[in-house]
mmCIF file of C-alpha atoms and ligand atoms in Angstrom:
data_model
loop_
_atom_site.group_PDB
_atom_site.id
_atom_site.type_symbol
_atom_site.label_atom_id
_atom_site.label_comp_id
_atom_site.label_asym_id
_atom_site.label_seq_id
_atom_site.Cartn_x
_atom_site.Cartn_y
_atom_site.Cartn_z
ATOM 1 C CA UNK Z 24 84.474 44.458 20.787
ATOM 2 C CA UNK Z 25 83.051 46.138 23.897
ATOM 3 C CA UNK Z 26 82.516 44.336 27.156
ATOM 4 C CA UNK Z 27 79.425 45.130 29.217
ATOM 5 C CA UNK Z 28 78.948 44.467 32.892
ATOM 6 C CA UNK Z 29 75.940 45.202 35.049
ATOM 7 C CA UNK Z 30 75.985 45.945 38.773
ATOM 8 C CA UNK Z 31 73.470 46.802 41.465
ATOM 9 C CA UNK Z 32 74.291 49.906 43.508
ATOM 10 C CA UNK Z 33 72.361 51.186 46.522
ATOM 11 C CA UNK Z 34 72.376 54.652 48.120
ATOM 12 C CA UNK Z 35 71.860 54.936 51.860
ATOM 13 C CA UNK Z 36 71.978 57.853 54.270
ATOM 14 C CA UNK Z 37 69.944 60.245 56.357
ATOM 15 C CA UNK Z 38 67.055 62.145 54.776
ATOM 16 C CA UNK Z 39 68.010 65.369 52.955
ATOM 17 C CA UNK Z 40 71.735 64.624 52.634
ATOM 18 C CA UNK Z 41 71.196 64.655 48.861
ATOM 19 C CA UNK Z 42 71.100 60.994 47.753
ATOM 20 C CA UNK Z 43 68.466 61.621 45.069
ATOM 21 C CA UNK Z 44 70.255 64.788 43.978
ATOM 22 C CA UNK Z 45 73.550 62.916 43.521
ATOM 23 C CA UNK Z 46 71.745 60.290 41.430
ATOM 24 C CA UNK Z 47 69.944 62.972 39.404
ATOM 25 C CA UNK Z 48 73.297 64.655 38.704
ATOM 26 C CA UNK Z 49 74.844 61.334 37.644
ATOM 27 C CA UNK Z 50 71.908 60.109 35.517
ATOM 28 C CA UNK Z 51 70.495 63.363 34.073
ATOM 29 C CA UNK Z 52 73.307 65.860 34.732
ATOM 30 C CA UNK Z 53 70.792 68.202 36.371
ATOM 31 C CA UNK Z 54 69.962 69.586 39.825
ATOM 32 C CA UNK Z 55 66.885 70.962 41.559
ATOM 33 C CA UNK Z 56 66.876 73.202 44.652
ATOM 34 C CA UNK Z 57 63.402 71.921 45.491
ATOM 35 C CA UNK Z 58 63.443 68.155 45.527
ATOM 36 C CA UNK Z 59 60.772 66.035 47.178
ATOM 37 C CA UNK Z 60 61.827 63.521 49.775
ATOM 38 C CA UNK Z 61 61.921 59.997 48.343
ATOM 39 C CA UNK Z 62 59.056 57.645 49.190
ATOM 40 C CA UNK Z 63 60.131 54.010 49.570
ATOM 41 C CA UNK Z 64 62.860 53.910 46.935
ATOM 42 C CA UNK Z 65 63.510 54.943 43.333
ATOM 43 C CA UNK Z 66 65.138 52.871 40.582
ATOM 44 C CA UNK Z 67 67.349 54.383 37.868
ATOM 45 C CA UNK Z 68 70.073 53.184 35.533
ATOM 46 C CA UNK Z 69 73.161 54.792 34.043
ATOM 47 C CA UNK Z 70 76.224 53.537 32.191
ATOM 48 C CA UNK Z 71 79.880 54.493 32.610
ATOM 49 C CA UNK Z 72 82.644 53.751 30.104
ATOM 50 C CA UNK Z 73 85.595 52.786 32.253
ATOM 51 C CA UNK Z 74 88.011 52.544 29.307
ATOM 52 C CA UNK Z 75 88.024 51.998 25.518
ATOM 53 C CA UNK Z 76 86.725 48.468 25.857
ATOM 54 C CA UNK Z 77 84.448 48.259 28.879
ATOM 55 C CA UNK Z 78 81.059 49.738 29.773
ATOM 56 C CA UNK Z 79 79.564 49.343 33.228
ATOM 57 C CA UNK Z 80 75.822 49.670 33.678
ATOM 58 C CA UNK Z 81 74.664 50.645 37.159
ATOM 59 C CA UNK Z 82 71.231 49.575 38.348
ATOM 60 C CA UNK Z 83 70.670 52.148 41.064
ATOM 61 C CA UNK Z 84 68.381 51.875 44.077
ATOM 62 C CA UNK Z 85 67.977 55.296 45.654
ATOM 63 C CA UNK Z 86 66.491 54.587 49.081
ATOM 64 C CA UNK Z 87 64.372 56.892 51.254
ATOM 65 C CA UNK Z 88 66.247 58.323 54.225
ATOM 66 C CA UNK Z 89 63.252 59.131 56.393
ATOM 67 C CA UNK Z 90 63.155 57.106 59.605
ATOM 68 C CA UNK Z 91 59.848 55.421 58.792
ATOM 69 C CA UNK Z 92 61.476 53.655 55.794
ATOM 70 C CA UNK Z 93 64.522 52.403 57.685
ATOM 71 C CA UNK Z 94 63.412 48.766 57.816
ATOM 72 C CA UNK Z 95 62.962 48.660 54.015
ATOM 73 C CA UNK Z 96 66.620 49.321 53.328
ATOM 74 C CA UNK Z 97 67.725 45.693 53.586
ATOM 75 C CA UNK Z 98 65.509 44.818 50.607
ATOM 76 C CA UNK Z 99 67.613 47.145 48.480
ATOM 77 C CA UNK Z 100 71.106 46.468 49.811
ATOM 78 C CA UNK Z 101 70.691 42.700 50.047
ATOM 79 C CA UNK Z 102 71.868 41.981 46.482
ATOM 80 C CA UNK Z 103 73.906 45.123 45.936
ATOM 81 C CA UNK Z 104 77.499 44.906 44.711
ATOM 82 C CA UNK Z 105 78.201 48.538 45.602
ATOM 83 C CA UNK Z 106 76.869 51.062 48.095
ATOM 84 C CA UNK Z 107 77.146 54.829 48.355
ATOM 85 C CA UNK Z 108 76.656 55.891 51.955
ATOM 86 C CA UNK Z 109 75.993 59.600 51.765
ATOM 87 C CA UNK Z 110 76.285 62.299 54.433
ATOM 88 C CA UNK Z 111 76.001 66.088 54.278
ATOM 89 C CA UNK Z 112 79.287 67.866 55.084
ATOM 90 C CA UNK Z 113 77.263 70.668 56.758
ATOM 91 C CA UNK Z 114 75.434 68.267 59.149
ATOM 92 C CA UNK Z 115 77.649 66.439 61.640
ATOM 93 C CA UNK Z 116 74.789 64.151 62.707
ATOM 94 C CA UNK Z 117 74.465 62.867 59.160
ATOM 95 C CA UNK Z 118 77.969 61.351 59.436
ATOM 96 C CA UNK Z 119 76.832 59.418 62.524
ATOM 97 C CA UNK Z 120 73.931 58.048 60.477
ATOM 98 C CA UNK Z 121 76.357 57.126 57.700
ATOM 99 C CA UNK Z 122 78.445 55.178 60.249
ATOM 100 C CA UNK Z 123 75.301 53.315 61.313
ATOM 101 C CA UNK Z 124 74.611 52.266 57.693
ATOM 102 C CA UNK Z 125 78.215 51.222 57.141
ATOM 103 C CA UNK Z 126 78.062 48.939 60.196
ATOM 104 C CA UNK Z 127 74.794 47.463 58.983
ATOM 105 C CA UNK Z 128 76.202 46.862 55.487
ATOM 106 C CA UNK Z 129 79.323 45.220 56.869
ATOM 107 C CA UNK Z 130 77.150 42.888 58.977
ATOM 108 C CA UNK Z 131 74.286 42.156 56.573
ATOM 109 C CA UNK Z 132 75.252 42.865 52.952
ATOM 110 C CA UNK Z 133 77.346 40.779 50.522
ATOM 111 C CA UNK Z 134 80.767 40.261 52.067
ATOM 112 C CA UNK Z 135 82.461 41.588 48.900
ATOM 113 C CA UNK Z 136 80.284 44.716 48.568
ATOM 114 C CA UNK Z 137 82.212 47.866 47.626
ATOM 115 C CA UNK Z 138 81.267 50.678 49.991
ATOM 116 C CA UNK Z 139 81.963 54.349 49.371
ATOM 117 C CA UNK Z 140 81.519 57.039 52.018
ATOM 118 C CA UNK Z 141 80.370 60.186 50.197
ATOM 119 C CA UNK Z 142 80.283 63.692 51.691
ATOM 120 C CA UNK Z 143 77.828 65.796 49.657
ATOM 121 C CA UNK Z 144 77.217 69.595 49.415
ATOM 122 C CA UNK Z 145 80.823 70.747 49.021
ATOM 123 C CA UNK Z 146 79.424 73.935 47.477
ATOM 124 C CA UNK Z 147 78.477 74.931 51.054
ATOM 125 C CA UNK Z 148 82.086 75.233 52.339
ATOM 126 C CA UNK Z 149 81.229 78.070 54.764
ATOM 127 C CA UNK Z 150 78.743 75.789 56.559
ATOM 128 C CA UNK Z 151 81.075 72.784 56.781
ATOM 129 C CA UNK Z 152 80.789 70.763 60.047
ATOM 130 C CA UNK Z 153 82.716 67.628 58.999
ATOM 131 C CA UNK Z 154 86.359 68.010 57.999
ATOM 132 C CA UNK Z 155 87.857 66.023 55.143
ATOM 133 C CA UNK Z 156 90.457 64.618 57.558
ATOM 134 C CA UNK Z 157 87.848 63.265 59.981
ATOM 135 C CA UNK Z 158 85.777 61.534 57.299
ATOM 136 C CA UNK Z 159 88.770 60.291 55.342
ATOM 137 C CA UNK Z 160 90.482 58.732 58.348
ATOM 138 C CA UNK Z 161 87.236 57.023 59.353
ATOM 139 C CA UNK Z 162 86.827 55.689 55.787
ATOM 140 C CA UNK Z 163 90.418 54.497 55.694
ATOM 141 C CA UNK Z 164 90.057 52.698 59.018
ATOM 142 C CA UNK Z 165 86.945 50.900 57.778
ATOM 143 C CA UNK Z 166 88.416 50.029 54.364
ATOM 144 C CA UNK Z 167 86.000 52.219 52.403
ATOM 145 C CA UNK Z 168 86.368 54.397 49.349
ATOM 146 C CA UNK Z 169 85.895 58.066 50.197
ATOM 147 C CA UNK Z 170 84.683 60.995 48.093
ATOM 148 C CA UNK Z 171 83.453 64.533 48.539
ATOM 149 C CA UNK Z 172 80.964 65.752 45.939
ATOM 150 C CA UNK Z 173 78.427 68.447 45.165
ATOM 151 C CA UNK Z 174 75.229 67.378 43.435
ATOM 152 C CA UNK Z 175 74.547 71.080 42.926
ATOM 153 C CA UNK Z 176 77.697 71.936 40.966
ATOM 154 C CA UNK Z 177 78.408 68.364 39.843
ATOM 155 C CA UNK Z 178 81.870 68.430 41.391
ATOM 156 C CA UNK Z 179 83.207 64.905 41.945
ATOM 157 C CA UNK Z 180 80.005 63.057 41.050
ATOM 158 C CA UNK Z 181 81.055 61.341 37.797
ATOM 159 C CA UNK Z 182 84.476 60.560 39.238
ATOM 160 C CA UNK Z 183 82.897 58.872 42.253
ATOM 161 C CA UNK Z 184 80.809 56.473 40.147
ATOM 162 C CA UNK Z 185 83.716 55.823 37.805
ATOM 163 C CA UNK Z 186 86.059 54.961 40.674
ATOM 164 C CA UNK Z 187 83.490 52.478 41.949
ATOM 165 C CA UNK Z 188 83.016 51.028 38.459
ATOM 166 C CA UNK Z 189 86.726 50.311 38.060
ATOM 167 C CA UNK Z 190 86.762 48.488 41.430
ATOM 168 C CA UNK Z 191 83.955 46.118 40.463
ATOM 169 C CA UNK Z 192 84.864 42.582 39.407
ATOM 170 C CA UNK Z 193 84.474 42.401 35.619
ATOM 171 C CA UNK Z 194 85.329 39.036 34.120
HETATM 172 P P1 LIG B 434 65.452 61.584 51.190
HETATM 173 O O1 LIG B 434 64.888 61.193 49.872
HETATM 174 O O2 LIG B 434 64.438 62.161 52.115
HETATM 175 O O3 LIG B 434 66.213 60.480 51.840
HETATM 176 O O4 LIG B 434 66.525 62.800 50.920
HETATM 177 P P2 LIG B 434 67.761 62.786 49.898
HETATM 178 O O5 LIG B 434 68.971 62.318 50.616
HETATM 179 O O6 LIG B 434 67.397 62.084 48.648
HETATM 180 O O7 LIG B 434 67.989 64.351 49.617
HETATM 181 P P3 LIG B 434 67.566 65.179 48.310
HETATM 182 O O8 LIG B 434 68.377 64.767 47.127
HETATM 183 O O9 LIG B 434 66.103 65.148 48.189
HETATM 184 O O10 LIG B 434 68.091 66.642 48.712
HETATM 185 C C1 LIG B 434 67.644 67.296 49.896
HETATM 186 C C2 LIG B 434 67.853 68.786 49.742
HETATM 187 O O11 LIG B 434 69.246 69.097 49.654
HETATM 188 C C3 LIG B 434 67.203 69.375 48.466
HETATM 189 O O12 LIG B 434 66.639 70.625 48.771
HETATM 190 C C4 LIG B 434 68.371 69.531 47.519
HETATM 191 O O13 LIG B 434 68.167 70.582 46.594
HETATM 192 C C5 LIG B 434 69.520 69.851 48.489
HETATM 193 N N1 LIG B 434 70.818 69.410 47.968
HETATM 194 C C6 LIG B 434 71.141 68.193 47.509
HETATM 195 N N2 LIG B 434 72.416 68.141 47.106
HETATM 196 C C7 LIG B 434 72.933 69.366 47.311
HETATM 197 C C8 LIG B 434 74.229 69.957 47.092
HETATM 198 O O14 LIG B 434 75.192 69.345 46.606
HETATM 199 N N3 LIG B 434 74.366 71.259 47.454
HETATM 200 C C9 LIG B 434 73.340 71.996 47.981
HETATM 201 N N4 LIG B 434 73.600 73.266 48.293
HETATM 202 N N5 LIG B 434 72.122 71.480 48.199
HETATM 203 C C10 LIG B 434 71.918 70.185 47.872
HETATM 204 MG MG1 LIG B 435 65.735 61.018 48.054
#
């Protein structure tokens, strides 16, 4: 018989890096070029079959990246078992913001939280400002998972959530 496990996952990162778009790709397999900035936070769920016997259900909190919502974030990451910290590969400053969130998670979140650094918008290669090597070596040094994805094309999105699912502690 199938085993089911449920986990809370939070997305953090600067406004417009594509957090909501990554979630929309994962949950609805769709993309919109004109997406409204998130207000407060949004809640969605999606399941992933990690093998023939186990299904993981993600309870996803997609937080708002705008500065005015910054102090709300702790409400959403407090009980999270996994976090996607998203930056935009075409915006160097968004990686600095991702580093800020990673520090905050490592100080304030569950000590066993699984954190993934996620570079979004790989469809915009010609505008790239953050190299894979730079982000990957930072992630490695901090003990994080690391992925590059495109919410627009879908590249890497399912794989990213699946890799997190297989890392989660299922009894
Ligand atoms: P906040 O809710 O304000 O924190 O922003 P967000 O991080 O949720 O960003 P959102 O998903 O709203 O996307 C911002 C903009 O980037 C939108 O215009 C999206 O269409 C665009 N976008 C998101 N992902 C991608 C991607 O993979 N490629 C491209 N080219 N554009 C993307
Ligand atoms: Mg959003």
